[in-house]
């Protein structure tokens, strides 16, 4: 969806795994703002729980310059903490985005700042906005998923690893993909600096 097809609309990036939220938001950003020379005009960023909805509306209503899309990011809104009047304003904003052929609204939400409920029992937020938003929820990966992901990243670095090495890395560094990604970069750099083609368990333990 983010790499091909139409991207106009509103998105929520939520869940426990910050690495995946940032990764896929970055993919959306690359699609929406393809030329950094015009980012000043086509990429607006807001931070924090409190928001001036009038400013957001102005950004949505202002068309992009020299590109097909305009991206409006709102980082770390407390969606569950919004008053009813604020939720009304948010709904109007989302409807406004949907009425354009260029606006992309991305909400990056901290863990715990939006309750999605379950597929069988969706939350009040999902019941109200589920048809209006593309909700992308990223939970923590399982060990099997992490092993596969780590192997792909070491392969991309041109460094060989065994499953025992990957198990040791997860045991030592934990399950945060941000931390693990940094470890892959560090271990791959050290291996290449030493003229090694692989990473050992001893390297992980250093």
PDB file of C-alpha atoms in Angstrom:
ATOM      1  CA  UNK A   1       0.000   0.000   0.000  1.00  0.00           C
ATOM      2  CA  UNK A   2       2.728   2.498   0.944  1.00  0.00           C
ATOM      3  CA  UNK A   3       5.039   1.629  -1.956  1.00  0.00           C
ATOM      4  CA  UNK A   4       2.457   1.524  -4.724  1.00  0.00           C
ATOM      5  CA  UNK A   5      -1.038   2.744  -5.379  1.00  0.00           C
ATOM      6  CA  UNK A   6      -2.888   5.783  -4.071  1.00  0.00           C
ATOM      7  CA  UNK A   7      -1.686   7.168  -0.740  1.00  0.00           C
ATOM      8  CA  UNK A   8      -4.027  10.127  -0.248  1.00  0.00           C
ATOM      9  CA  UNK A   9      -5.856   9.811   3.071  1.00  0.00           C
ATOM     10  CA  UNK A  10      -5.235   9.562   6.810  1.00  0.00           C
ATOM     11  CA  UNK A  11      -3.063   7.049   8.667  1.00  0.00           C
ATOM     12  CA  UNK A  12      -2.442   6.046  12.268  1.00  0.00           C
ATOM     13  CA  UNK A  13       0.884   4.373  13.092  1.00  0.00           C
ATOM     14  CA  UNK A  14       0.410   2.666  16.453  1.00  0.00           C
ATOM     15  CA  UNK A  15       1.635  -0.278  18.504  1.00  0.00           C
ATOM     16  CA  UNK A  16       4.521  -1.385  20.686  1.00  0.00           C
ATOM     17  CA  UNK A  17       7.269  -1.665  18.086  1.00  0.00           C
ATOM     18  CA  UNK A  18       8.659   1.819  17.506  1.00  0.00           C
ATOM     19  CA  UNK A  19      11.157   0.662  14.896  1.00  0.00           C
ATOM     20  CA  UNK A  20       8.439  -0.612  12.558  1.00  0.00           C
ATOM     21  CA  UNK A  21       6.285   2.465  13.108  1.00  0.00           C
ATOM     22  CA  UNK A  22       9.175   4.734  12.141  1.00  0.00           C
ATOM     23  CA  UNK A  23      10.185   2.499   9.238  1.00  0.00           C
ATOM     24  CA  UNK A  24       6.768   2.461   7.597  1.00  0.00           C
ATOM     25  CA  UNK A  25       6.152   6.134   8.299  1.00  0.00           C
ATOM     26  CA  UNK A  26       9.443   6.789   6.518  1.00  0.00           C
ATOM     27  CA  UNK A  27       8.203   4.698   3.570  1.00  0.00           C
ATOM     28  CA  UNK A  28       5.072   6.845   3.420  1.00  0.00           C
ATOM     29  CA  UNK A  29       7.205   9.980   3.692  1.00  0.00           C
ATOM     30  CA  UNK A  30       9.342   8.894   0.729  1.00  0.00           C
ATOM     31  CA  UNK A  31       6.226   8.391  -1.381  1.00  0.00           C
ATOM     32  CA  UNK A  32       4.604  11.660  -0.383  1.00  0.00           C
ATOM     33  CA  UNK A  33       7.687  13.913  -0.377  1.00  0.00           C
ATOM     34  CA  UNK A  34       9.841  12.591  -3.187  1.00  0.00           C
ATOM     35  CA  UNK A  35      11.803  15.810  -3.746  1.00  0.00           C
ATOM     36  CA  UNK A  36      13.444  17.259  -0.640  1.00  0.00           C
ATOM     37  CA  UNK A  37      13.925  20.565  -2.461  1.00  0.00           C
ATOM     38  CA  UNK A  38      10.206  21.240  -1.994  1.00  0.00           C
ATOM     39  CA  UNK A  39       9.826  19.694   1.487  1.00  0.00           C
ATOM     40  CA  UNK A  40       9.418  23.156   3.034  1.00  0.00           C
ATOM     41  CA  UNK A  41       6.171  23.544   1.090  1.00  0.00           C
ATOM     42  CA  UNK A  42       4.963  19.954   1.001  1.00  0.00           C
ATOM     43  CA  UNK A  43       5.796  18.520   4.442  1.00  0.00           C
ATOM     44  CA  UNK A  44       4.367  19.933   7.674  1.00  0.00           C
ATOM     45  CA  UNK A  45       5.276  18.440  11.071  1.00  0.00           C
ATOM     46  CA  UNK A  46       3.489  18.946  14.390  1.00  0.00           C
ATOM     47  CA  UNK A  47       4.607  17.546  17.748  1.00  0.00           C
ATOM     48  CA  UNK A  48       2.839  16.891  21.028  1.00  0.00           C
ATOM     49  CA  UNK A  49      -0.564  16.174  22.474  1.00  0.00           C
ATOM     50  CA  UNK A  50      -2.059  19.643  22.108  1.00  0.00           C
ATOM     51  CA  UNK A  51      -2.851  20.823  18.624  1.00  0.00           C
ATOM     52  CA  UNK A  52      -4.206  23.870  16.842  1.00  0.00           C
ATOM     53  CA  UNK A  53      -6.705  22.291  14.487  1.00  0.00           C
ATOM     54  CA  UNK A  54      -7.030  25.567  12.588  1.00  0.00           C
ATOM     55  CA  UNK A  55      -3.347  25.342  11.615  1.00  0.00           C
ATOM     56  CA  UNK A  56      -3.788  21.715  10.584  1.00  0.00           C
ATOM     57  CA  UNK A  57      -6.771  22.628   8.414  1.00  0.00           C
ATOM     58  CA  UNK A  58      -4.784  25.443   6.795  1.00  0.00           C
ATOM     59  CA  UNK A  59      -2.018  22.988   5.931  1.00  0.00           C
ATOM     60  CA  UNK A  60      -4.488  20.533   4.428  1.00  0.00           C
ATOM     61  CA  UNK A  61      -6.171  23.254   2.374  1.00  0.00           C
ATOM     62  CA  UNK A  62      -2.857  24.585   1.050  1.00  0.00           C
ATOM     63  CA  UNK A  63      -2.059  22.511  -2.082  1.00  0.00           C
ATOM     64  CA  UNK A  64       1.403  21.035  -2.685  1.00  0.00           C
ATOM     65  CA  UNK A  65       3.952  22.837  -4.830  1.00  0.00           C
ATOM     66  CA  UNK A  66       5.511  21.062  -7.825  1.00  0.00           C
ATOM     67  CA  UNK A  67       4.604  17.616  -6.442  1.00  0.00           C
ATOM     68  CA  UNK A  68       1.404  15.543  -6.357  1.00  0.00           C
ATOM     69  CA  UNK A  69       1.181  15.115  -2.561  1.00  0.00           C
ATOM     70  CA  UNK A  70       1.402  17.093   0.645  1.00  0.00           C
ATOM     71  CA  UNK A  71       2.254  15.282   3.892  1.00  0.00           C
ATOM     72  CA  UNK A  72       1.054  16.519   7.278  1.00  0.00           C
ATOM     73  CA  UNK A  73       2.592  14.627  10.206  1.00  0.00           C
ATOM     74  CA  UNK A  74       1.272  14.820  13.757  1.00  0.00           C
ATOM     75  CA  UNK A  75       3.689  13.070  16.081  1.00  0.00           C
ATOM     76  CA  UNK A  76       2.536  11.683  19.421  1.00  0.00           C
ATOM     77  CA  UNK A  77      -1.052  12.884  19.811  1.00  0.00           C
ATOM     78  CA  UNK A  78      -2.859  11.361  22.791  1.00  0.00           C
ATOM     79  CA  UNK A  79      -5.871  10.101  20.875  1.00  0.00           C
ATOM     80  CA  UNK A  80      -7.450   8.417  23.897  1.00  0.00           C
ATOM     81  CA  UNK A  81      -7.023  11.571  25.969  1.00  0.00           C
ATOM     82  CA  UNK A  82      -8.914  13.815  23.554  1.00  0.00           C
ATOM     83  CA  UNK A  83     -12.094  15.549  24.636  1.00  0.00           C
ATOM     84  CA  UNK A  84     -15.240  14.956  22.621  1.00  0.00           C
ATOM     85  CA  UNK A  85     -14.900  18.393  21.019  1.00  0.00           C
ATOM     86  CA  UNK A  86     -11.332  17.542  19.953  1.00  0.00           C
ATOM     87  CA  UNK A  87     -12.451  14.235  18.479  1.00  0.00           C
ATOM     88  CA  UNK A  88     -15.070  16.169  16.509  1.00  0.00           C
ATOM     89  CA  UNK A  89     -12.326  18.439  15.189  1.00  0.00           C
ATOM     90  CA  UNK A  90     -10.190  15.428  14.320  1.00  0.00           C
ATOM     91  CA  UNK A  91     -13.072  13.872  12.407  1.00  0.00           C
ATOM     92  CA  UNK A  92     -13.610  17.085  10.449  1.00  0.00           C
ATOM     93  CA  UNK A  93      -9.890  17.177   9.653  1.00  0.00           C
ATOM     94  CA  UNK A  94      -9.894  13.587   8.415  1.00  0.00           C
ATOM     95  CA  UNK A  95     -12.959  14.287   6.267  1.00  0.00           C
ATOM     96  CA  UNK A  96     -11.208  17.345   4.853  1.00  0.00           C
ATOM     97  CA  UNK A  97      -8.158  15.267   3.944  1.00  0.00           C
ATOM     98  CA  UNK A  98     -10.417  12.741   2.210  1.00  0.00           C
ATOM     99  CA  UNK A  99     -11.998  15.506   0.147  1.00  0.00           C
ATOM    100  CA  UNK A 100      -8.657  16.403  -1.470  1.00  0.00           C
ATOM    101  CA  UNK A 101      -6.676  14.600  -4.141  1.00  0.00           C
ATOM    102  CA  UNK A 102      -3.296  15.418  -2.608  1.00  0.00           C
ATOM    103  CA  UNK A 103      -3.332  15.476   1.231  1.00  0.00           C
ATOM    104  CA  UNK A 104      -1.753  12.759   3.368  1.00  0.00           C
ATOM    105  CA  UNK A 105      -2.238  12.923   7.150  1.00  0.00           C
ATOM    106  CA  UNK A 106      -0.022  10.691   9.305  1.00  0.00           C
ATOM    107  CA  UNK A 107      -0.511  10.316  13.066  1.00  0.00           C
ATOM    108  CA  UNK A 108       2.421   8.671  14.879  1.00  0.00           C
ATOM    109  CA  UNK A 109       1.078   7.442  18.220  1.00  0.00           C
ATOM    110  CA  UNK A 110       3.016   6.362  21.296  1.00  0.00           C
ATOM    111  CA  UNK A 111       2.226   2.989  22.841  1.00  0.00           C
ATOM    112  CA  UNK A 112      -0.776   3.357  25.137  1.00  0.00           C
ATOM    113  CA  UNK A 113      -2.056   6.588  23.577  1.00  0.00           C
ATOM    114  CA  UNK A 114      -4.742   4.839  21.536  1.00  0.00           C
ATOM    115  CA  UNK A 115      -6.836   1.804  22.409  1.00  0.00           C
ATOM    116  CA  UNK A 116      -7.717  -0.277  19.352  1.00  0.00           C
ATOM    117  CA  UNK A 117      -9.554  -3.014  21.232  1.00  0.00           C
ATOM    118  CA  UNK A 118      -9.712  -6.382  19.446  1.00  0.00           C
ATOM    119  CA  UNK A 119     -11.131  -7.523  16.096  1.00  0.00           C
ATOM    120  CA  UNK A 120     -14.160  -8.952  17.936  1.00  0.00           C
ATOM    121  CA  UNK A 121     -14.516  -6.019  20.290  1.00  0.00           C
ATOM    122  CA  UNK A 122     -13.123  -2.847  18.683  1.00  0.00           C
ATOM    123  CA  UNK A 123     -12.598   0.228  20.826  1.00  0.00           C
ATOM    124  CA  UNK A 124     -14.718   3.378  20.683  1.00  0.00           C
ATOM    125  CA  UNK A 125     -11.966   5.015  18.637  1.00  0.00           C
ATOM    126  CA  UNK A 126     -11.979   2.249  16.043  1.00  0.00           C
ATOM    127  CA  UNK A 127     -15.776   2.207  15.876  1.00  0.00           C
ATOM    128  CA  UNK A 128     -15.769   5.922  15.160  1.00  0.00           C
ATOM    129  CA  UNK A 129     -12.715   6.251  12.909  1.00  0.00           C
ATOM    130  CA  UNK A 130     -12.032   2.762  11.577  1.00  0.00           C
ATOM    131  CA  UNK A 131     -13.732   3.481   8.245  1.00  0.00           C
ATOM    132  CA  UNK A 132     -12.050   6.872   7.892  1.00  0.00           C
ATOM    133  CA  UNK A 133      -8.445   5.991   8.829  1.00  0.00           C
ATOM    134  CA  UNK A 134      -5.914   3.429   7.762  1.00  0.00           C
ATOM    135  CA  UNK A 135      -4.844   2.080  11.142  1.00  0.00           C
ATOM    136  CA  UNK A 136      -1.423   0.388  11.012  1.00  0.00           C
ATOM    137  CA  UNK A 137      -0.681  -1.393  14.278  1.00  0.00           C
ATOM    138  CA  UNK A 138       2.786  -2.818  14.914  1.00  0.00           C
ATOM    139  CA  UNK A 139       3.104  -5.248  17.821  1.00  0.00           C
ATOM    140  CA  UNK A 140       6.333  -6.711  19.149  1.00  0.00           C
ATOM    141  CA  UNK A 141       7.733  -9.417  16.887  1.00  0.00           C
ATOM    142  CA  UNK A 142       7.996 -13.049  17.930  1.00  0.00           C
ATOM    143  CA  UNK A 143      11.415 -14.664  18.293  1.00  0.00           C
ATOM    144  CA  UNK A 144      10.912 -16.457  14.973  1.00  0.00           C
ATOM    145  CA  UNK A 145      10.116 -13.178  13.226  1.00  0.00           C
ATOM    146  CA  UNK A 146      13.129 -11.495  14.811  1.00  0.00           C
ATOM    147  CA  UNK A 147      15.439 -14.326  13.757  1.00  0.00           C
ATOM    148  CA  UNK A 148      14.294 -14.015  10.154  1.00  0.00           C
ATOM    149  CA  UNK A 149      14.558 -10.230  10.226  1.00  0.00           C
ATOM    150  CA  UNK A 150      18.038 -10.279  11.761  1.00  0.00           C
ATOM    151  CA  UNK A 151      19.267 -12.818   9.211  1.00  0.00           C
ATOM    152  CA  UNK A 152      18.070 -10.606   6.346  1.00  0.00           C
ATOM    153  CA  UNK A 153      19.861  -7.602   7.833  1.00  0.00           C
ATOM    154  CA  UNK A 154      23.148  -9.460   8.296  1.00  0.00           C
ATOM    155  CA  UNK A 155      22.820 -10.823   4.752  1.00  0.00           C
ATOM    156  CA  UNK A 156      22.351  -7.277   3.485  1.00  0.00           C
ATOM    157  CA  UNK A 157      25.610  -6.348   5.249  1.00  0.00           C
ATOM    158  CA  UNK A 158      27.375  -9.300   3.615  1.00  0.00           C
ATOM    159  CA  UNK A 159      28.106 -10.938   6.979  1.00  0.00           C
ATOM    160  CA  UNK A 160      27.400 -14.584   7.803  1.00  0.00           C
ATOM    161  CA  UNK A 161      25.677 -15.629  11.047  1.00  0.00           C
ATOM    162  CA  UNK A 162      24.330 -18.858  12.490  1.00  0.00           C
ATOM    163  CA  UNK A 163      21.074 -19.315  14.372  1.00  0.00           C
ATOM    164  CA  UNK A 164      23.043 -19.730  17.613  1.00  0.00           C
ATOM    165  CA  UNK A 165      24.587 -16.318  17.066  1.00  0.00           C
ATOM    166  CA  UNK A 166      21.188 -14.758  16.423  1.00  0.00           C
ATOM    167  CA  UNK A 167      19.741 -16.443  19.527  1.00  0.00           C
ATOM    168  CA  UNK A 168      22.632 -15.077  21.586  1.00  0.00           C
ATOM    169  CA  UNK A 169      22.115 -11.601  20.169  1.00  0.00           C
ATOM    170  CA  UNK A 170      18.402 -11.576  21.077  1.00  0.00           C
ATOM    171  CA  UNK A 171      19.190 -12.956  24.552  1.00  0.00           C
ATOM    172  CA  UNK A 172      21.816 -10.283  25.150  1.00  0.00           C
ATOM    173  CA  UNK A 173      20.228  -7.248  23.464  1.00  0.00           C
ATOM    174  CA  UNK A 174      16.529  -7.942  23.996  1.00  0.00           C
ATOM    175  CA  UNK A 175      13.588  -7.708  21.614  1.00  0.00           C
ATOM    176  CA  UNK A 176      13.678  -4.032  20.660  1.00  0.00           C
ATOM    177  CA  UNK A 177      14.204  -3.848  16.893  1.00  0.00           C
ATOM    178  CA  UNK A 178      15.816  -0.423  17.271  1.00  0.00           C
ATOM    179  CA  UNK A 179      18.462  -1.837  19.631  1.00  0.00           C
ATOM    180  CA  UNK A 180      18.933  -4.956  17.503  1.00  0.00           C
ATOM    181  CA  UNK A 181      19.333  -2.916  14.330  1.00  0.00           C
ATOM    182  CA  UNK A 182      22.113  -0.908  15.999  1.00  0.00           C
ATOM    183  CA  UNK A 183      23.771  -4.156  17.096  1.00  0.00           C
ATOM    184  CA  UNK A 184      23.682  -5.542  13.544  1.00  0.00           C
ATOM    185  CA  UNK A 185      25.372  -2.394  12.264  1.00  0.00           C
ATOM    186  CA  UNK A 186      28.007  -2.470  15.030  1.00  0.00           C
ATOM    187  CA  UNK A 187      28.795  -6.186  14.741  1.00  0.00           C
ATOM    188  CA  UNK A 188      28.945  -6.048  10.940  1.00  0.00           C
ATOM    189  CA  UNK A 189      31.314  -3.083  11.075  1.00  0.00           C
ATOM    190  CA  UNK A 190      33.597  -4.838  13.575  1.00  0.00           C
ATOM    191  CA  UNK A 191      33.650  -8.043  11.516  1.00  0.00           C
ATOM    192  CA  UNK A 192      34.640  -6.175   8.359  1.00  0.00           C
ATOM    193  CA  UNK A 193      37.237  -4.119  10.229  1.00  0.00           C
ATOM    194  CA  UNK A 194      38.822  -7.376  11.433  1.00  0.00           C
ATOM    195  CA  UNK A 195      38.725  -8.930   8.008  1.00  0.00           C
ATOM    196  CA  UNK A 196      36.107 -11.487   9.098  1.00  0.00           C
ATOM    197  CA  UNK A 197      33.225 -12.724   6.961  1.00  0.00           C
ATOM    198  CA  UNK A 198      31.116 -13.836   9.901  1.00  0.00           C
ATOM    199  CA  UNK A 199      30.046 -12.912  13.424  1.00  0.00           C
ATOM    200  CA  UNK A 200      30.588 -15.379  16.269  1.00  0.00           C
ATOM    201  CA  UNK A 201      28.933 -15.822  19.659  1.00  0.00           C
ATOM    202  CA  UNK A 202      32.105 -14.441  21.244  1.00  0.00           C
ATOM    203  CA  UNK A 203      31.708 -11.286  19.146  1.00  0.00           C
ATOM    204  CA  UNK A 204      28.182 -10.886  20.494  1.00  0.00           C
ATOM    205  CA  UNK A 205      29.388 -11.335  24.068  1.00  0.00           C
ATOM    206  CA  UNK A 206      32.122  -8.701  23.803  1.00  0.00           C
TER     207      UNK A 206
END
